[in-house]
Short mmCIF file of C-alpha atoms and ligand atoms in Angstrom, two decimals:
data_model
loop_
_atom_site.label_atom_id
_atom_site.label_comp_id
_atom_site.label_asym_id
_atom_site.label_seq_id
_atom_site.Cartn_x
_atom_site.Cartn_y
_atom_site.Cartn_z
CA UNK A 130 37.47 -34.01 -0.43
CA UNK A 131 34.21 -35.48 0.84
CA UNK A 132 31.16 -34.00 -0.86
CA UNK A 133 28.49 -33.85 1.83
CA UNK A 134 24.99 -32.31 1.59
CA UNK A 135 26.07 -29.05 3.30
CA UNK A 136 28.98 -28.53 0.93
CA UNK A 137 26.78 -29.17 -2.11
CA UNK A 138 24.30 -26.56 -0.86
CA UNK A 139 27.12 -24.05 -0.32
CA UNK A 140 28.46 -24.62 -3.83
CA UNK A 141 24.96 -24.21 -5.35
CA UNK A 142 24.39 -20.99 -3.36
CA UNK A 143 27.75 -19.60 -4.52
CA UNK A 144 27.04 -20.47 -8.19
CA UNK A 145 23.55 -18.91 -8.00
CA UNK A 146 24.92 -15.76 -6.35
CA UNK A 147 27.70 -15.47 -8.95
CA UNK A 148 25.13 -15.85 -11.74
CA UNK A 149 22.71 -13.24 -10.37
CA UNK A 150 22.76 -9.71 -11.71
CA UNK A 151 24.89 -7.40 -9.54
CA UNK A 152 23.21 -4.73 -7.42
CA UNK A 153 23.35 -1.04 -8.31
CA UNK A 154 25.56 -0.53 -5.25
CA UNK A 155 28.12 -2.76 -6.97
CA UNK A 156 27.80 -1.35 -10.51
CA UNK A 157 26.87 2.30 -9.80
CA UNK A 158 24.00 1.98 -12.31
CA UNK A 159 20.37 1.28 -11.52
CA UNK A 160 18.69 -0.99 -14.03
CA UNK A 161 15.61 0.53 -15.67
CA UNK A 162 16.22 4.01 -14.26
CA UNK A 163 16.66 6.69 -16.96
CA UNK A 164 17.62 10.36 -17.03
CA UNK A 165 14.52 11.36 -19.00
CA UNK A 166 10.98 10.10 -19.37
CA UNK A 167 11.30 9.86 -23.13
CA UNK A 168 14.30 7.50 -22.80
CA UNK A 169 12.37 5.45 -20.26
CA UNK A 170 9.34 5.27 -22.57
CA UNK A 171 11.29 4.09 -25.62
CA UNK A 172 13.14 1.48 -23.56
CA UNK A 173 9.95 0.08 -22.05
CA UNK A 174 8.19 0.02 -25.42
CA UNK A 175 10.99 -2.13 -26.82
CA UNK A 176 10.93 -4.39 -23.73
CA UNK A 177 7.17 -4.91 -23.97
CA UNK A 178 7.42 -6.05 -27.61
CA UNK A 179 10.02 -8.60 -26.53
CA UNK A 180 7.98 -9.66 -23.47
CA UNK A 181 4.99 -10.61 -25.66
CA UNK A 182 7.01 -13.69 -26.71
CA UNK A 183 7.40 -14.95 -23.13
CA UNK A 184 5.24 -17.69 -21.61
CA UNK A 185 3.17 -17.47 -18.44
CA UNK A 186 5.61 -19.88 -16.79
CA UNK A 187 8.46 -17.45 -17.56
CA UNK A 188 6.46 -14.56 -16.05
CA UNK A 189 5.98 -16.71 -12.94
CA UNK A 190 9.72 -17.39 -12.70
CA UNK A 191 10.36 -13.61 -12.79
CA UNK A 192 7.86 -13.11 -9.95
CA UNK A 193 9.44 -15.92 -7.95
CA UNK A 194 12.82 -14.18 -8.28
CA UNK A 195 11.28 -10.84 -7.24
CA UNK A 196 9.86 -12.49 -4.11
CA UNK A 197 13.29 -13.91 -3.21
CA UNK A 198 15.15 -10.63 -3.74
CA UNK A 199 12.56 -8.67 -1.72
CA UNK A 200 13.05 -11.03 1.23
CA UNK A 201 16.84 -10.73 0.90
CA UNK A 202 16.81 -6.92 0.63
CA UNK A 203 13.77 -5.95 2.74
CA UNK A 204 15.96 -4.39 5.41
CA UNK A 205 17.97 -2.25 2.96
CA UNK A 206 14.75 -0.91 1.42
CA UNK A 207 13.18 -0.28 4.83
CA UNK A 208 16.26 1.63 6.03
CA UNK A 209 16.50 3.60 2.78
CA UNK A 210 12.78 4.46 2.88
CA UNK A 211 12.99 5.89 6.39
CA UNK A 212 16.27 7.67 5.64
CA UNK A 213 15.05 9.28 2.40
CA UNK A 214 11.52 10.28 3.42
CA UNK A 215 12.11 10.80 7.15
CA UNK A 216 8.87 8.89 7.70
CA UNK A 217 7.89 5.56 9.25
CA UNK A 218 9.60 2.81 11.22
CA UNK A 219 12.27 0.48 9.86
CA UNK A 220 10.93 -2.61 11.69
CA UNK A 221 7.41 -2.08 10.32
CA UNK A 222 8.65 -1.35 6.82
CA UNK A 223 10.51 -4.69 6.87
CA UNK A 224 7.20 -6.40 7.67
CA UNK A 225 5.52 -4.52 4.80
CA UNK A 226 8.14 -5.78 2.35
CA UNK A 227 7.80 -9.34 3.65
CA UNK A 228 4.04 -9.09 3.13
CA UNK A 229 4.56 -7.94 -0.46
CA UNK A 230 6.99 -10.82 -1.11
CA UNK A 231 4.85 -13.52 0.46
CA UNK A 232 1.28 -12.46 -0.25
CA UNK A 233 1.16 -10.55 -3.55
CA UNK A 234 -0.54 -12.81 -6.08
CA UNK A 235 1.28 -13.91 -9.23
CA UNK A 236 -0.02 -15.49 -12.44
CA UNK A 237 -2.36 -17.82 -10.51
CA UNK A 238 -4.58 -14.76 -10.11
CA UNK A 239 -5.50 -14.88 -13.80
CA UNK A 240 -8.45 -17.16 -14.43
CA UNK A 241 -9.72 -17.49 -17.97
CA UNK A 242 -13.31 -18.62 -18.50
CA UNK A 243 -15.04 -20.81 -21.05
CA UNK A 244 -18.57 -21.00 -22.41
CA UNK A 245 -19.57 -24.09 -24.35
CA UNK A 246 -22.86 -25.17 -25.89
CA UNK A 247 -24.60 -26.19 -29.10
CA UNK A 248 -23.00 -23.29 -30.97
CA UNK A 249 -19.43 -24.30 -30.09
CA UNK A 250 -16.82 -22.95 -27.69
CA UNK A 251 -16.04 -19.44 -26.51
CA UNK A 252 -12.95 -18.62 -24.54
CA UNK A 253 -12.41 -15.49 -22.45
CA UNK A 254 -8.79 -14.77 -21.64
CA UNK A 255 -7.15 -12.09 -19.51
CA UNK A 256 -4.80 -10.18 -21.75
CA UNK A 257 -2.23 -7.48 -20.96
CA UNK A 258 -2.95 -3.81 -21.51
CA UNK A 259 0.60 -3.25 -22.70
CA UNK A 260 2.73 -0.56 -21.07
CA UNK A 261 1.15 0.68 -17.82
CA UNK A 262 2.05 4.07 -16.33
CA UNK A 263 2.10 4.06 -12.54
CA UNK A 264 2.39 6.97 -10.09
CA UNK A 265 3.44 5.94 -6.59
CA UNK A 266 3.29 7.58 -3.12
CA UNK A 267 5.94 8.59 -0.62
CA UNK A 268 4.31 6.60 2.18
CA UNK A 269 4.99 3.09 0.73
CA UNK A 270 7.58 3.93 -1.94
CA UNK A 271 9.32 0.60 -2.61
CA UNK A 272 6.34 -1.52 -1.48
CA UNK A 273 4.06 0.03 -4.13
CA UNK A 274 6.63 -0.31 -6.92
CA UNK A 275 7.18 -3.96 -5.97
CA UNK A 276 3.58 -5.06 -5.66
CA UNK A 277 2.51 -3.08 -8.76
CA UNK A 278 5.37 -4.65 -10.73
CA UNK A 279 4.49 -8.18 -9.61
CA UNK A 280 0.80 -7.80 -10.51
CA UNK A 281 1.47 -6.00 -13.76
CA UNK A 282 4.14 -8.47 -14.94
CA UNK A 283 1.91 -11.41 -13.94
CA UNK A 284 -0.72 -9.85 -16.20
CA UNK A 285 1.80 -9.74 -19.07
CA UNK A 286 2.42 -5.97 -18.97
CA UNK A 287 5.45 -3.70 -18.84
CA UNK A 288 5.53 -0.72 -16.44
CA UNK A 289 6.81 2.83 -16.39
CA UNK A 290 6.87 4.49 -12.96
CA UNK A 291 6.81 8.15 -12.06
CA UNK A 292 7.52 7.83 -8.33
CA UNK A 293 6.98 10.50 -5.68
CA UNK A 294 9.91 12.96 -5.98
CA UNK A 295 10.59 12.77 -2.23
CA UNK A 296 10.88 9.00 -2.29
CA UNK A 297 12.42 8.30 -5.70
CA UNK A 298 15.71 6.85 -4.47
CA UNK A 299 13.80 4.17 -2.56
CA UNK A 300 11.31 3.59 -5.38
CA UNK A 301 14.14 3.32 -7.91
CA UNK A 302 16.00 0.84 -5.72
CA UNK A 303 12.89 -1.33 -6.11
CA UNK A 304 12.84 -0.74 -9.90
CA UNK A 305 16.46 -1.95 -10.07
CA UNK A 306 15.62 -4.99 -7.91
CA UNK A 307 12.73 -5.97 -10.18
CA UNK A 308 14.95 -5.70 -13.26
CA UNK A 309 17.66 -7.82 -11.64
CA UNK A 310 15.05 -10.49 -10.89
CA UNK A 311 13.73 -10.36 -14.47
CA UNK A 312 17.19 -10.66 -16.03
CA UNK A 313 18.03 -13.58 -13.75
CA UNK A 314 14.95 -15.35 -15.12
CA UNK A 315 16.14 -14.71 -18.67
CA UNK A 316 13.65 -11.88 -19.22
CA UNK A 317 14.08 -8.70 -21.26
CA UNK A 318 15.95 -5.58 -20.13
CA UNK A 319 13.90 -2.56 -18.98
CA UNK A 320 10.55 -4.29 -18.57
CA UNK A 321 10.08 -1.98 -15.60
CA UNK A 322 11.41 1.56 -15.91
CA UNK A 323 11.49 4.86 -14.06
CA UNK A 324 13.19 8.25 -14.11
CA UNK A 325 16.03 9.43 -11.91
CA UNK A 326 14.35 12.69 -10.96
CA UNK A 327 10.57 12.48 -11.38
CA UNK A 328 8.71 15.77 -11.78
CA UNK A 329 5.24 16.97 -12.75
CA UNK A 330 6.58 17.35 -16.31
CA UNK A 331 7.78 13.74 -16.46
CA UNK A 332 4.41 12.68 -15.02
CA UNK A 333 2.53 14.66 -17.69
CA UNK A 334 4.72 13.20 -20.43
CA UNK A 335 4.04 9.68 -19.18
CA UNK A 336 0.28 10.23 -18.91
CA UNK A 337 0.06 11.73 -22.42
CA UNK A 338 2.34 9.20 -24.15
CA UNK A 339 0.61 6.96 -26.72
CA UNK A 340 2.95 4.16 -25.58
CA UNK A 341 1.11 4.07 -22.23
CA UNK A 342 -2.21 2.18 -22.52
CA UNK A 343 -3.34 2.20 -18.90
CA UNK A 344 -2.67 4.38 -15.85
CA UNK A 345 -2.55 3.56 -12.15
CA UNK A 346 -2.32 6.20 -9.42
CA UNK A 347 -1.68 5.47 -5.76
CA UNK A 348 -1.80 8.64 -3.68
CA UNK A 349 -3.96 11.49 -2.49
CA UNK A 350 -6.98 13.12 -4.19
CA UNK A 351 -4.91 15.39 -6.52
CA UNK A 352 -3.23 12.60 -8.45
CA UNK A 353 -6.34 10.43 -8.69
CA UNK A 354 -8.36 13.34 -10.12
CA UNK A 355 -5.59 14.12 -12.61
CA UNK A 356 -5.43 10.51 -13.86
CA UNK A 357 -9.18 10.14 -14.12
CA UNK A 358 -9.34 13.17 -16.39
CA UNK A 359 -6.62 11.74 -18.69
CA UNK A 360 -9.05 10.10 -21.13
CA UNK A 361 -7.28 6.74 -20.65
CA UNK A 362 -8.30 3.65 -18.73
CA UNK A 363 -7.17 4.49 -15.17
CA UNK A 364 -7.15 2.84 -11.77
CA UNK A 365 -7.28 5.33 -8.89
CA UNK A 366 -6.21 4.32 -5.40
CA UNK A 367 -6.91 7.39 -3.32
CA UNK A 368 -6.90 8.81 0.18
CA UNK A 369 -8.70 7.40 3.19
CA UNK A 370 -9.41 8.46 6.78
CA UNK A 371 -10.37 5.15 8.40
CA UNK A 372 -12.51 5.31 11.54
CA UNK A 373 -12.60 2.53 14.13
CA UNK A 374 -15.64 1.95 16.36
CA UNK A 375 -15.59 0.18 19.73
CA UNK A 376 -18.98 -0.72 21.21
CA UNK A 377 -20.03 -2.00 24.64
CA UNK A 378 -19.97 -5.67 23.54
CA UNK A 379 -16.32 -5.65 22.39
CA UNK A 380 -13.47 -7.50 24.10
CA UNK A 381 -12.02 -4.18 25.32
CA UNK A 382 -8.54 -5.44 26.20
CA UNK A 383 -8.13 -6.98 22.72
CA UNK A 384 -9.69 -3.96 21.00
CA UNK A 385 -7.22 -1.62 22.76
CA UNK A 386 -4.24 -3.78 21.83
CA UNK A 387 -5.37 -4.22 18.21
CA UNK A 388 -6.11 -0.52 17.71
CA UNK A 389 -2.74 0.57 19.11
CA UNK A 390 -0.99 -2.01 16.90
CA UNK A 391 -2.88 -1.00 13.72
CA UNK A 392 -2.88 2.74 14.28
CA UNK A 393 0.81 2.94 15.17
CA UNK A 394 1.97 0.61 12.39
CA UNK A 395 4.67 2.41 10.36
CA UNK A 396 3.72 5.53 12.36
CA UNK A 397 0.20 5.55 10.85
CA UNK A 398 1.41 5.99 7.24
CA UNK A 399 -0.74 3.19 5.75
CA UNK A 400 -3.92 4.52 4.14
CA UNK A 401 -5.85 1.68 5.85
CA UNK A 402 -4.64 2.46 9.42
CA UNK A 403 -7.09 3.48 12.18
CA UNK A 404 -7.06 7.29 12.13
CA UNK A 405 -9.86 8.14 14.62
CA UNK A 406 -11.69 6.11 17.24
CA UNK A 407 -15.35 6.34 18.30
CA UNK A 408 -16.06 4.52 21.57
CA UNK A 409 -19.37 4.00 23.32
CA UNK A 410 -19.36 5.98 26.59
CA UNK A 411 -19.89 3.01 28.94
CA UNK A 412 -16.56 1.39 27.90
CA UNK A 413 -14.53 4.52 27.04
CA UNK A 414 -12.57 4.75 30.32
CA UNK A 415 -11.63 1.10 30.17
CA UNK A 416 -10.58 1.33 26.49
CA UNK A 417 -8.32 4.31 27.21
CA UNK A 418 -6.77 2.61 30.26
CA UNK A 419 -6.13 -0.58 28.28
CA UNK A 420 -4.60 1.41 25.41
CA UNK A 421 -2.19 3.00 27.90
CA UNK A 422 -1.22 -0.52 29.00
CA UNK A 423 -0.58 -1.31 25.31
CA UNK A 424 2.07 1.41 24.90
CA UNK A 425 -0.12 4.41 24.05
CA UNK A 426 0.51 7.79 25.74
CA UNK A 427 -2.52 9.85 26.81
CA UNK A 428 -2.43 13.64 26.34
CA UNK A 429 -4.94 15.95 28.02
CA UNK A 430 -6.23 19.57 27.97
CA UNK A 431 -3.71 22.18 26.82
CA UNK A 432 -1.28 19.47 25.68
CA UNK A 433 -3.80 18.57 22.94
CA UNK A 434 -4.05 22.21 21.76
CA UNK A 435 -0.25 22.40 21.67
CA UNK A 436 -0.11 19.19 19.64
CA UNK A 437 -2.58 20.68 17.13
CA UNK A 438 -0.12 23.56 16.59
CA UNK A 439 2.68 21.08 15.83
CA UNK A 440 0.84 18.56 13.67
CA UNK A 441 -1.51 20.81 11.71
CA UNK A 442 -1.44 24.09 9.83
CA UNK A 443 -4.42 26.43 10.08
CA UNK A 444 -5.49 28.81 7.34
CA UNK A 445 -8.79 30.70 7.35
CA UNK A 446 -10.22 28.27 9.90
CA UNK A 447 -9.30 25.24 7.76
CA UNK A 448 -6.75 22.69 8.91
CA UNK A 449 -4.29 20.67 6.88
CA UNK A 450 -1.34 18.47 7.82
CA UNK A 451 2.05 19.91 8.63
CA UNK A 452 4.01 17.79 6.13
CA UNK A 453 7.19 18.02 8.21
CA UNK A 454 5.53 15.84 10.84
CA UNK A 455 3.98 13.10 8.70
CA UNK A 456 5.12 9.60 9.76
CA UNK A 457 7.37 10.81 12.60
CA UNK A 458 7.85 8.77 15.78
CA UNK A 459 5.47 9.53 18.66
CA UNK A 460 8.44 10.31 20.94
CA UNK A 461 9.41 13.29 18.72
CA UNK A 462 5.97 14.92 19.12
CA UNK A 463 6.20 14.35 22.87
CA UNK A 464 9.72 15.80 22.99
CA UNK A 465 8.37 18.95 21.33
CA UNK A 466 5.82 19.12 24.16
CA UNK A 467 8.56 18.71 26.76
CA UNK A 468 7.63 15.10 27.58
CA UNK A 469 10.27 12.39 27.72
CA UNK A 470 8.56 9.14 26.70
CA UNK A 471 8.81 6.64 23.83
CA UNK A 472 5.35 5.12 23.19
CA UNK A 473 4.10 3.60 19.89
CA UNK A 474 1.07 5.92 19.79
CA UNK A 475 -0.26 9.19 21.23
CA UNK A 476 -3.95 9.16 22.18
CA UNK A 477 -6.21 12.04 23.23
CA UNK A 478 -9.91 12.65 23.77
CA UNK A 479 -11.53 15.11 21.36
CA UNK A 480 -14.90 16.13 19.98
CA UNK A 481 -15.97 14.48 16.74
CA UNK A 482 -15.50 17.65 14.67
CA UNK A 483 -11.94 18.17 15.95
CA UNK A 484 -9.39 18.49 13.11
CA UNK A 485 -7.49 15.43 14.45
CA UNK A 486 -10.65 13.44 13.59
CA UNK A 487 -11.53 15.07 10.28
CA UNK A 488 -8.05 15.46 8.68
CA UNK A 489 -6.13 12.44 7.29
CA UNK A 490 -3.05 12.91 9.50
CA UNK A 491 -0.73 9.94 8.84
CA UNK A 492 0.93 10.53 12.22
CA UNK A 493 0.97 8.26 15.32
CA UNK A 494 -1.78 10.33 16.94
CA UNK A 495 -5.20 8.78 17.54
CA UNK A 496 -8.10 11.01 18.64
CA UNK A 497 -10.74 9.21 20.69
CA UNK A 498 -14.36 10.43 20.67
CA UNK A 499 -16.88 9.31 23.30
CA UNK A 500 -20.31 8.60 21.83
CA UNK A 501 -23.59 7.76 23.51
CA UNK A 502 -24.36 4.60 21.53
CA UNK A 503 -23.74 2.69 18.28
CA UNK A 504 -26.08 5.01 16.32
CA UNK A 505 -23.98 8.05 17.16
CA UNK A 506 -20.76 6.07 16.57
CA UNK A 507 -21.82 5.04 13.07
CA UNK A 508 -23.07 8.54 12.16
CA UNK A 509 -19.79 10.16 13.31
CA UNK A 510 -17.61 7.49 11.69
CA UNK A 511 -19.37 7.74 8.32
CA UNK A 512 -18.91 11.53 8.41
CA UNK A 513 -15.19 11.24 9.31
CA UNK A 514 -14.60 8.79 6.43
CA UNK A 515 -15.70 11.60 4.08
CA UNK A 516 -17.20 9.24 1.48
CA UNK A 517 -13.72 8.00 0.46
CA UNK A 518 -15.11 4.43 0.65
CA UNK A 519 -11.60 3.35 1.63
CA UNK A 520 -11.36 1.52 4.97
CA UNK A 521 -13.27 1.28 8.26
CA UNK A 522 -12.91 -0.96 11.29
CA UNK A 523 -14.98 -2.07 14.28
CA UNK A 524 -14.62 -4.01 17.52
CA UNK A 525 -17.93 -5.56 18.54
CA UNK A 526 -19.62 -8.89 19.17
CA UNK A 527 -23.02 -7.62 18.09
CA UNK A 528 -23.71 -8.91 14.57
CA UNK A 529 -26.33 -6.22 13.92
CA UNK A 530 -23.81 -3.48 14.77
CA UNK A 531 -21.16 -5.03 12.52
CA UNK A 532 -23.56 -5.34 9.60
CA UNK A 533 -25.09 -1.88 10.00
CA UNK A 534 -21.73 -0.13 10.07
CA UNK A 535 -20.47 -2.07 7.04
CA UNK A 536 -23.61 -1.16 5.08
CA UNK A 537 -23.55 2.50 6.00
CA UNK A 538 -19.83 3.21 5.56
CA UNK A 539 -19.53 1.29 2.24
CA UNK A 540 -15.74 1.02 2.37
CA UNK A 541 -13.49 -1.18 0.20
CA UNK A 542 -11.91 -2.71 3.34
CA UNK A 543 -13.88 -3.42 6.53
CA UNK A 544 -12.04 -5.15 9.38
CA UNK A 545 -13.89 -6.64 12.33
CA UNK A 546 -12.15 -7.39 15.65
CA UNK A 547 -8.55 -7.16 14.41
CA UNK A 548 -5.89 -4.54 13.64
CA UNK A 549 -6.48 -2.66 10.36
CA UNK A 550 -3.59 -4.44 8.63
CA UNK A 551 -5.56 -7.71 8.73
CA UNK A 552 -7.38 -6.10 5.79
CA UNK A 553 -4.30 -6.45 3.58
CA UNK A 554 -3.49 -10.00 4.61
CA UNK A 555 -1.35 -9.41 7.73
CA UNK A 556 -3.01 -11.75 10.24
CA UNK A 557 -6.17 -11.91 8.10
CA UNK A 558 -7.10 -14.09 5.14
CA UNK A 559 -6.55 -12.72 1.67
CA UNK A 560 -3.75 -11.39 -0.46
CA UNK A 561 -1.72 -8.20 -0.07
CA UNK A 562 -1.64 -5.03 -2.11
CA UNK A 563 -0.51 -1.48 -1.52
CA UNK A 564 -2.82 -0.12 -4.22
CA UNK A 565 -6.40 -0.17 -2.93
CA UNK A 566 -8.65 1.23 -5.61
CA UNK A 567 -11.80 2.59 -3.97
CA UNK A 568 -12.67 5.44 -6.38
CA UNK A 569 -12.51 3.29 -9.53
CA UNK A 570 -13.84 0.12 -7.89
CA UNK A 571 -11.14 -2.51 -8.53
CA UNK A 572 -10.75 -2.85 -4.76
CA UNK A 573 -7.56 -4.59 -3.68
CA UNK A 574 -5.62 -4.68 -6.94
CA UNK A 575 -3.75 -7.76 -8.17
CA UNK A 576 -2.74 -9.25 -11.53
CA UNK A 577 -6.37 -9.57 -12.71
CA UNK A 578 -6.89 -5.80 -12.23
CA UNK A 579 -4.17 -5.12 -14.79
CA UNK A 580 -5.66 -7.21 -17.59
CA UNK A 581 -8.33 -6.77 -20.21
CA UNK A 582 -10.75 -9.48 -21.19
CA UNK A 583 -10.60 -10.83 -24.72
CA UNK A 584 -13.13 -13.23 -26.22
CA UNK A 585 -12.24 -15.89 -28.80
CA UNK A 586 -15.16 -17.70 -30.44
CA UNK A 587 -15.13 -21.01 -32.33
CA UNK A 588 -18.49 -21.98 -33.84
CA UNK A 589 -19.46 -25.65 -34.27
CA UNK A 590 -16.14 -27.04 -33.14
CA UNK A 591 -14.27 -28.45 -30.15
CA UNK A 592 -17.53 -28.95 -28.26
CA UNK A 593 -17.22 -32.58 -27.23
CA UNK A 594 -20.57 -33.34 -25.60
P1 LIG B 242 0.58 12.37 -2.82
O1 LIG B 242 -0.81 12.47 -3.35
O2 LIG B 242 1.26 13.58 -2.31
O3 LIG B 242 1.54 11.77 -3.94
C1 LIG B 242 1.24 10.57 -4.64
C2 LIG B 242 1.86 10.64 -6.02
O4 LIG B 242 1.11 11.52 -6.82
C3 LIG B 242 3.27 11.19 -6.05
O5 LIG B 242 4.02 10.46 -7.00
C4 LIG B 242 3.10 12.64 -6.43
O6 LIG B 242 4.23 13.15 -7.08
C5 LIG B 242 1.92 12.57 -7.36
N1 LIG B 242 1.03 13.73 -7.42
C6 LIG B 242 0.51 14.40 -6.37
N2 LIG B 242 -0.36 15.34 -6.81
C7 LIG B 242 -0.35 15.26 -8.16
C8 LIG B 242 -1.04 15.96 -9.21
N3 LIG B 242 -1.90 16.93 -8.97
N4 LIG B 242 -0.77 15.60 -10.50
C9 LIG B 242 0.10 14.59 -10.77
N5 LIG B 242 0.76 13.90 -9.82
C10 LIG B 242 0.53 14.22 -8.54
O7 LIG B 242 0.53 11.22 -1.73
P2 LIG B 242 1.61 10.82 -0.62
O8 LIG B 242 1.68 11.85 0.45
O9 LIG B 242 2.86 10.36 -1.24
O10 LIG B 242 0.85 9.55 -0.05
C11 LIG B 242 -0.16 9.65 0.90
C12 LIG B 242 -1.54 9.70 0.29
O11 LIG B 242 -1.75 8.58 -0.56
C13 LIG B 242 -2.61 9.60 1.36
O12 LIG B 242 -3.70 10.39 1.02
C14 LIG B 242 -2.95 8.12 1.36
O13 LIG B 242 -4.22 7.83 1.87
C15 LIG B 242 -2.86 7.82 -0.10
N6 LIG B 242 -2.56 6.42 -0.35
C16 LIG B 242 -3.54 5.64 -0.86
C17 LIG B 242 -3.29 4.31 -1.09
C18 LIG B 242 -4.35 3.39 -1.63
O14 LIG B 242 -4.02 2.26 -1.91
N7 LIG B 242 -5.57 3.82 -1.78
C19 LIG B 242 -2.03 3.76 -0.80
C20 LIG B 242 -1.04 4.61 -0.30
C21 LIG B 242 -1.31 5.94 -0.08
#
């Protein structure tokens, strides 16, 4: 038999696939997923002790394997995520997974520093915390587990997850994937763990456990507040309500296209997505017309009031989201209104105090508010962002407008003249994360966020000058 290049590649691929750890679908058991939190905690404690012996190069090999498996299984996770939570779009979730695989930093994100001088040499290294406890949302269930795991492992840590109960099958698929990748690299069992059925009790047990040295919460205000009152080092990645401004100097056709793309991405689930639009009066008609050309559907008058009744719940004059409708396709809202259409996004004109503007909806519905000028746009946008300091976006060619809005809104992410997702590395420079820590100030988290600095001092030695 002639051994050509193609055949050699096929044989290598077969050997690698035979060597890799089988999937849970093949074995019926998910790696790292335990019945109880206490089992998960003891397993991860043991794994962390073992992991301390591993080199940075071995950590990097584990991350490389995670990247490969994410790319291979992105579609399964996207399908499972939509199926389990009933939220989002499969095609967009595939893109989110690809972003995590390709643009989440690994060990290269850790940069030690050195101080040398007459007194000798001092080294500052980025050390692991140990076991990190992480609480993850329903909106990016596998994506958050995957990018947290990559950053935390790169930093030399082990992780215990308490995923959102409504998305735990998807999150735990990702936990299994990470463990398969680690084992394939010769790493320890159960470096990343989770529980089969997460509850508030399992969350409390995790937060209180002395095994857990650092906490990370990605979710709404409730979970961030809870973690920050835990008495432990905590990273809080909380809610946003990102405004987008369009002024009279913007390229209106591009602004319309970018806003529809960003706002409708995964049916508006991402915390960074455009959630309300403030447009200067003189270009408002053109923006709306261009958005309609970009696959947005315009609702008017009574249709808007009817949509409020579907998407929101009112109690004592206060509005909150109707959870049943979070992340649903635009066509389903329209069907409920008796309209047969399948756009990416629903748009409607409202006042700036309308609940569609003020409430973080996470639905493919974008309220548009006409404002007289940039001053009014900035004032309204800052109010709608509610001091979350999360994300804000603008389309403008006026440098003064761009700078003023950035200064006044003070958000962690600020995107100019692009869809919101450019802020997490999709079509913009910079790495990706699905844990954006505004409240505690780490910003876009990566391996360095999950390390502690340690100083090692040598006096009168190794200073060669
Ligand atoms: P959620 O707040 O309902 O749930 C997030 C996690 O926290 C879940 O695991 C949930 O079980 C847990 N949780 C909720 N309240 C808790 C409490 N009081 N004590 C302990 N645990 C609690 O969020 P969600 O609906 O799954 O996700 C959407 C929210 O998350 C939005 O507000 C969105 O802006 C935010 N989010 C923020 C980021 C970020 O990086 N900043 C990323 C994704 C989502």
